[in-house]
Amino acid sequence: MSNVETLSRNLKGAGTTKLHFDVSTGLKRVLGRELITNDEVAIFEMVKNSFDAGATDVHIYFGDDNVVIADNGSGMSYDDLTSKWLFVAYSAKRNAKEDFREKATDRHLAGSKGIGRFSSDRLGAELILQTRPKGRSSTVHSLDIDWRKFEKDDQQHFEQVPVEYRETDDFEAPSALVKFAAGLKNGTIIELRRLRHKWSRKDLVNLKASLAKLINPFGAETDKFNIYLDVPAEAGEDKRLKAEAAKAKKELPSRELLNGRVGNFIFSELQAKTTFIVVEISGGHLHTTLTDRGEVVYKIREMNPYDRLGESGFRCEIYYLNQSAKVTFARRVGVQSVNFGSVFLFRNDFRVYPIGETTDDWFGFDRRKQQGYSRFLGTREIIGRVDVFGSDDDFQEASSRNAGLIETPAVRQLHKAVMDYGLKRLEKYVVPVSWPDKLESESDDLSRLMTDPGRARVSAAVANLVDSDDVELLTYSKRLIGLINERSGEFESSLVSLRAIADKTGDKALRTKLDNAEKRFEELRKSEAEARKVADKERAAAETATTRAEKAEAEADVERRRSHFMEAFVNLDASTILNLHHQITIYAVDIGQQIENLLSDTVGQKSVPREVLLKAMDQIAFLNRKIESITKFATKANFKLDSERIQANLPAFITEYIQHVAKASGSARVRIDVTNDHSGMTMRFNPIDVSIIVDNLISNARRAKASRVTFTLSALGKNGMELKVTDNGNGLSRGADPKRIFEMGYTTTGGSGLGLYHVRQVLGEMGGSIEVDENEKGSGLTFMIKVSSSKGDK
């Protein structure tokens, strides 16, 4: 018989004896310095305890060799100290009877391990705890703990190391916290002495930034929880930095100052300057709202596909950071967004570390972006916050405090909800709407989307999103989604998108508008086709009288000329007259059809709404401007106007047009100057569009009593052009909104309110934008026009 069999028989025959675990003082080291491996995380754990105690204010004081954390929370009684705080790994939070989700208005608890108290061992060798319970006693209970006593002998039992207890009438605090401590009816003050690490200013600046992200980087209104840093030794440096910033007339980011309130990064300014999405789960439904630079683009509702998140209070808020938003972020926070972090996860209102850190990809955004760099968003382009509330059964934070959440079925659903309904939904708007226009990344308003091409892209994106029986469209932006101009190249495609949206919302009024617009468009297209046939027939008959040799010579002469415009007035030859006649015939027929459409739409009406009349006048005025432009081009241009678009050097063309056409046909009372510092940018464009842009701006300046208009062309990046137009007129009228002067019908000069609107629409077709330069000082008005060559070359 083997020894193993003998031992087994002896054990079975003998009576059983119960054993138990014994705890060594080494447990303190395991739960303290070896588990909490980061000084910032140690501070976080102690701030979490203040948060869970219901504190509204927490002060963190840094002295020469001590750190003090003081709060106005509920405090602890003698029984709390002996039966809970001194009870290793006991957590009153974990054992709380009420469910986390039962009281939506209550503050949810951030911790539940019962080991946060040992984080103090990471920071200092000695701990003095003072606490006064809420509404029960005026006595301050104090504990003095020397963690070094637990390190003398690992064979010693944990419970055998004494902890000193005493009672006092008042809190004791450093001079910087005396006023706060004196006002504490209840609360807790923990002082750590004999610090294990010397905190430099750089360390403290980083701590402050981390604390700002720890509580709530999206605003302080949610938690009503404030953190203050008190570092007397750095007060002088704070004062010096403030003085330097004031002298340089620069805004000093709060991040660079140590003393004072830890500023929660308020996103209100950023919300008005970028695109963001909010996804929430409530009442069995998943609600999504997408907002673009202050304008709610859409709100949708669908059934919640995630059963584990139904009662979790799930909320996902993700911001797309275009170039303008990144600049705003860096100026406001004092650090580039790429160095701030991306999408942070908050469990029970407190951050789960390190999710959202610059080196973290817990949600898998960057792994996905590597599969389609030009189609997907990554952590460098987004920032946001995800909130969930729940117990450890669903959302348990790793004990090491630096590994995120332990994977559970609820956590897996959390991953999918953020990816599929947060990031991907944001992409379905940003990629097709913003990315096709390179200059969109520099815009902090909707000006580039308020053009016909921009609104058509928005309509298509929303139509694609709601093209499902499972999605209910609750509301959408009437400014960005609606009928675009019938002359726009995107008109027909936008009708398809708008019909899908009208059907989804059951909007009968929109359906009627679409039907009428489509009818007018078809009539216009038929009349234009007939006009082209007549004009082509007339030109073909006339051209038979011109010999092929003369025609070839004329075409060769055009190629030989270096300038688009002649230096002097020339006689009209037969070919030029034919081209002039051809184009004017087409536009004149268009005007006639527009007038006929207006009369047909308003027949029998006693009064015509201003917006209906304005829209019709817009079409007619635009076509009339084209005819005016043709008459100017007819005698000056060295190219034929057979085709609406040419491929040429745009900055040079604008310069030549101003020098040879605008000056010659303008008023003697207005001096027009042009400076071209652009090396050249070849793209396809409509010459008449240049005429509409330049002539309208000159006309606008003349109406403002300007005596001089200056055009300055310069490069914008590698593939762009910037045109600065300045006049010395009266400028904007008092009370005029510089953002609205490009809207149809908005006028401050008594004009039609169509000139600047036409400029913006034409630039939109060219892939450009226009805005008022409000930074320009002095009298008059300055416009900044930006054009990217990418769209015109397609």
PDB file of N, CA and C in Angstrom, residues 667-705:
ATOM      1  N   SER A 667     -17.719 102.323 -61.216  1.00  0.00           N
ATOM      2  CA  SER A 667     -17.948 103.763 -61.056  1.00  0.00           C
ATOM      3  C   SER A 667     -16.625 104.475 -60.819  1.00  0.00           C
ATOM      4  N   ALA A 668     -16.536 105.708 -61.325  1.00  0.00           N
ATOM      5  CA  ALA A 668     -15.315 106.487 -61.139  1.00  0.00           C
ATOM      6  C   ALA A 668     -15.153 106.914 -59.686  1.00  0.00           C
ATOM      7  N   ARG A 669     -16.248 106.868 -58.911  1.00  0.00           N
ATOM      8  CA  ARG A 669     -16.195 107.285 -57.513  1.00  0.00           C
ATOM      9  C   ARG A 669     -15.542 106.229 -56.619  1.00  0.00           C
ATOM     10  N   VAL A 670     -15.398 105.010 -57.105  1.00  0.00           N
ATOM     11  CA  VAL A 670     -14.831 103.931 -56.287  1.00  0.00           C
ATOM     12  C   VAL A 670     -13.514 103.461 -56.894  1.00  0.00           C
ATOM     13  N   ARG A 671     -12.450 103.571 -56.136  1.00  0.00           N
ATOM     14  CA  ARG A 671     -11.141 103.091 -56.590  1.00  0.00           C
ATOM     15  C   ARG A 671     -11.030 101.605 -56.241  1.00  0.00           C
ATOM     16  N   ILE A 672     -10.637 100.814 -57.244  1.00  0.00           N
ATOM     17  CA  ILE A 672     -10.541  99.366 -57.055  1.00  0.00           C
ATOM     18  C   ILE A 672      -9.096  98.937 -57.255  1.00  0.00           C
ATOM     19  N   ASP A 673      -8.513  98.318 -56.231  1.00  0.00           N
ATOM     20  CA  ASP A 673      -7.131  97.833 -56.291  1.00  0.00           C
ATOM     21  C   ASP A 673      -7.096  96.335 -56.065  1.00  0.00           C
ATOM     22  N   VAL A 674      -6.130  95.670 -56.702  1.00  0.00           N
ATOM     23  CA  VAL A 674      -5.973  94.231 -56.517  1.00  0.00           C
ATOM     24  C   VAL A 674      -4.496  93.888 -56.401  1.00  0.00           C
ATOM     25  N   THR A 675      -4.179  92.990 -55.436  1.00  0.00           N
ATOM     26  CA  THR A 675      -2.814  92.493 -55.245  1.00  0.00           C
ATOM     27  C   THR A 675      -2.866  90.974 -55.208  1.00  0.00           C
ATOM     28  N   ASN A 676      -2.085  90.351 -56.067  1.00  0.00           N
ATOM     29  CA  ASN A 676      -2.081  88.888 -56.149  1.00  0.00           C
ATOM     30  C   ASN A 676      -0.738  88.348 -55.659  1.00  0.00           C
ATOM     31  N   ASP A 677      -0.725  87.769 -54.469  1.00  0.00           N
ATOM     32  CA  ASP A 677       0.484  87.153 -53.911  1.00  0.00           C
ATOM     33  C   ASP A 677       0.433  85.634 -54.002  1.00  0.00           C
ATOM     34  N   HIS A 678      -0.537  85.122 -54.765  1.00  0.00           N
ATOM     35  CA  HIS A 678      -0.707  83.669 -54.905  1.00  0.00           C
ATOM     36  C   HIS A 678       0.124  83.166 -56.079  1.00  0.00           C
ATOM     37  N   SER A 679       0.817  82.046 -55.887  1.00  0.00           N
ATOM     38  CA  SER A 679       1.677  81.502 -56.950  1.00  0.00           C
ATOM     39  C   SER A 679       0.888  80.822 -58.052  1.00  0.00           C
ATOM     40  N   GLY A 680      -0.390  80.542 -57.811  1.00  0.00           N
ATOM     41  CA  GLY A 680      -1.219  79.919 -58.843  1.00  0.00           C
ATOM     42  C   GLY A 680      -1.950  78.691 -58.329  1.00  0.00           C
ATOM     43  N   MET A 681      -3.203  78.543 -58.759  1.00  0.00           N
ATOM     44  CA  MET A 681      -4.019  77.403 -58.344  1.00  0.00           C
ATOM     45  C   MET A 681      -4.977  77.063 -59.483  1.00  0.00           C
ATOM     46  N   THR A 682      -4.681  75.993 -60.178  1.00  0.00           N
ATOM     47  CA  THR A 682      -5.501  75.598 -61.329  1.00  0.00           C
ATOM     48  C   THR A 682      -6.675  74.741 -60.872  1.00  0.00           C
ATOM     49  N   MET A 683      -7.870  75.100 -61.325  1.00  0.00           N
ATOM     50  CA  MET A 683      -9.065  74.330 -60.990  1.00  0.00           C
ATOM     51  C   MET A 683     -10.161  74.645 -62.004  1.00  0.00           C
ATOM     52  N   ARG A 684     -11.200  73.853 -61.999  1.00  0.00           N
ATOM     53  CA  ARG A 684     -12.341  74.069 -62.890  1.00  0.00           C
ATOM     54  C   ARG A 684     -13.352  74.973 -62.184  1.00  0.00           C
ATOM     55  N   PHE A 685     -13.829  75.990 -62.905  1.00  0.00           N
ATOM     56  CA  PHE A 685     -14.806  76.907 -62.338  1.00  0.00           C
ATOM     57  C   PHE A 685     -15.569  77.585 -63.456  1.00  0.00           C
ATOM     58  N   ASN A 686     -16.637  78.240 -63.088  1.00  0.00           N
ATOM     59  CA  ASN A 686     -17.467  78.985 -64.025  1.00  0.00           C
ATOM     60  C   ASN A 686     -17.015  80.444 -64.013  1.00  0.00           C
ATOM     61  N   PRO A 687     -16.540  80.994 -65.134  1.00  0.00           N
ATOM     62  CA  PRO A 687     -16.084  82.386 -65.168  1.00  0.00           C
ATOM     63  C   PRO A 687     -17.135  83.374 -64.686  1.00  0.00           C
ATOM     64  N   ILE A 688     -18.389  83.082 -64.979  1.00  0.00           N
ATOM     65  CA  ILE A 688     -19.452  84.000 -64.581  1.00  0.00           C
ATOM     66  C   ILE A 688     -19.572  84.060 -63.063  1.00  0.00           C
ATOM     67  N   ASP A 689     -19.221  82.946 -62.384  1.00  0.00           N
ATOM     68  CA  ASP A 689     -19.260  82.943 -60.923  1.00  0.00           C
ATOM     69  C   ASP A 689     -18.303  83.982 -60.355  1.00  0.00           C
ATOM     70  N   VAL A 690     -17.123  84.116 -60.973  1.00  0.00           N
ATOM     71  CA  VAL A 690     -16.156  85.120 -60.529  1.00  0.00           C
ATOM     72  C   VAL A 690     -16.754  86.516 -60.668  1.00  0.00           C
ATOM     73  N   SER A 691     -17.436  86.747 -61.764  1.00  0.00           N
ATOM     74  CA  SER A 691     -18.077  88.039 -61.989  1.00  0.00           C
ATOM     75  C   SER A 691     -19.114  88.324 -60.904  1.00  0.00           C
ATOM     76  N   ILE A 692     -19.915  87.328 -60.578  1.00  0.00           N
ATOM     77  CA  ILE A 692     -20.966  87.518 -59.564  1.00  0.00           C
ATOM     78  C   ILE A 692     -20.343  87.842 -58.213  1.00  0.00           C
ATOM     79  N   ILE A 693     -19.253  87.141 -57.853  1.00  0.00           N
ATOM     80  CA  ILE A 693     -18.596  87.371 -56.562  1.00  0.00           C
ATOM     81  C   ILE A 693     -18.014  88.784 -56.499  1.00  0.00           C
ATOM     82  N   VAL A 694     -17.185  89.126 -57.475  1.00  0.00           N
ATOM     83  CA  VAL A 694     -16.491  90.417 -57.461  1.00  0.00           C
ATOM     84  C   VAL A 694     -17.478  91.569 -57.580  1.00  0.00           C
ATOM     85  N   ASP A 695     -18.388  91.491 -58.554  1.00  0.00           N
ATOM     86  CA  ASP A 695     -19.312  92.602 -58.793  1.00  0.00           C
ATOM     87  C   ASP A 695     -20.228  92.851 -57.600  1.00  0.00           C
ATOM     88  N   ASN A 696     -20.687  91.787 -56.942  1.00  0.00           N
ATOM     89  CA  ASN A 696     -21.562  91.956 -55.783  1.00  0.00           C
ATOM     90  C   ASN A 696     -20.831  92.610 -54.621  1.00  0.00           C
ATOM     91  N   LEU A 697     -19.570  92.227 -54.413  1.00  0.00           N
ATOM     92  CA  LEU A 697     -18.804  92.825 -53.317  1.00  0.00           C
ATOM     93  C   LEU A 697     -18.515  94.298 -53.583  1.00  0.00           C
ATOM     94  N   ILE A 698     -18.228  94.623 -54.825  1.00  0.00           N
ATOM     95  CA  ILE A 698     -18.007  96.030 -55.173  1.00  0.00           C
ATOM     96  C   ILE A 698     -19.300  96.823 -55.022  1.00  0.00           C
ATOM     97  N   SER A 699     -20.385  96.234 -55.488  1.00  0.00           N
ATOM     98  CA  SER A 699     -21.686  96.898 -55.369  1.00  0.00           C
ATOM     99  C   SER A 699     -22.045  97.104 -53.899  1.00  0.00           C
ATOM    100  N   ASN A 700     -21.751  96.130 -53.069  1.00  0.00           N
ATOM    101  CA  ASN A 700     -22.027  96.214 -51.632  1.00  0.00           C
ATOM    102  C   ASN A 700     -21.225  97.354 -51.001  1.00  0.00           C
ATOM    103  N   ALA A 701     -19.944  97.487 -51.408  1.00  0.00           N
ATOM    104  CA  ALA A 701     -19.093  98.562 -50.885  1.00  0.00           C
ATOM    105  C   ALA A 701     -19.589  99.927 -51.353  1.00  0.00           C
ATOM    106  N   ARG A 702     -19.992 100.008 -52.633  1.00  0.00           N
ATOM    107  CA  ARG A 702     -20.488 101.277 -53.180  1.00  0.00           C
ATOM    108  C   ARG A 702     -21.742 101.724 -52.430  1.00  0.00           C
ATOM    109  N   ARG A 703     -22.612 100.766 -52.115  1.00  0.00           N
ATOM    110  CA  ARG A 703     -23.841 101.088 -51.403  1.00  0.00           C
ATOM    111  C   ARG A 703     -23.545 101.560 -49.972  1.00  0.00           C
ATOM    112  N   ALA A 704     -22.396 101.131 -49.426  1.00  0.00           N
ATOM    113  CA  ALA A 704     -21.984 101.553 -48.078  1.00  0.00           C
ATOM    114  C   ALA A 704     -21.147 102.832 -48.119  1.00  0.00           C
ATOM    115  N   LYS A 705     -21.176 103.548 -49.257  1.00  0.00           N
ATOM    116  CA  LYS A 705     -20.485 104.830 -49.425  1.00  0.00           C
ATOM    117  C   LYS A 705     -18.963 104.689 -49.395  1.00  0.00           C
TER     118      LYS A 705
END
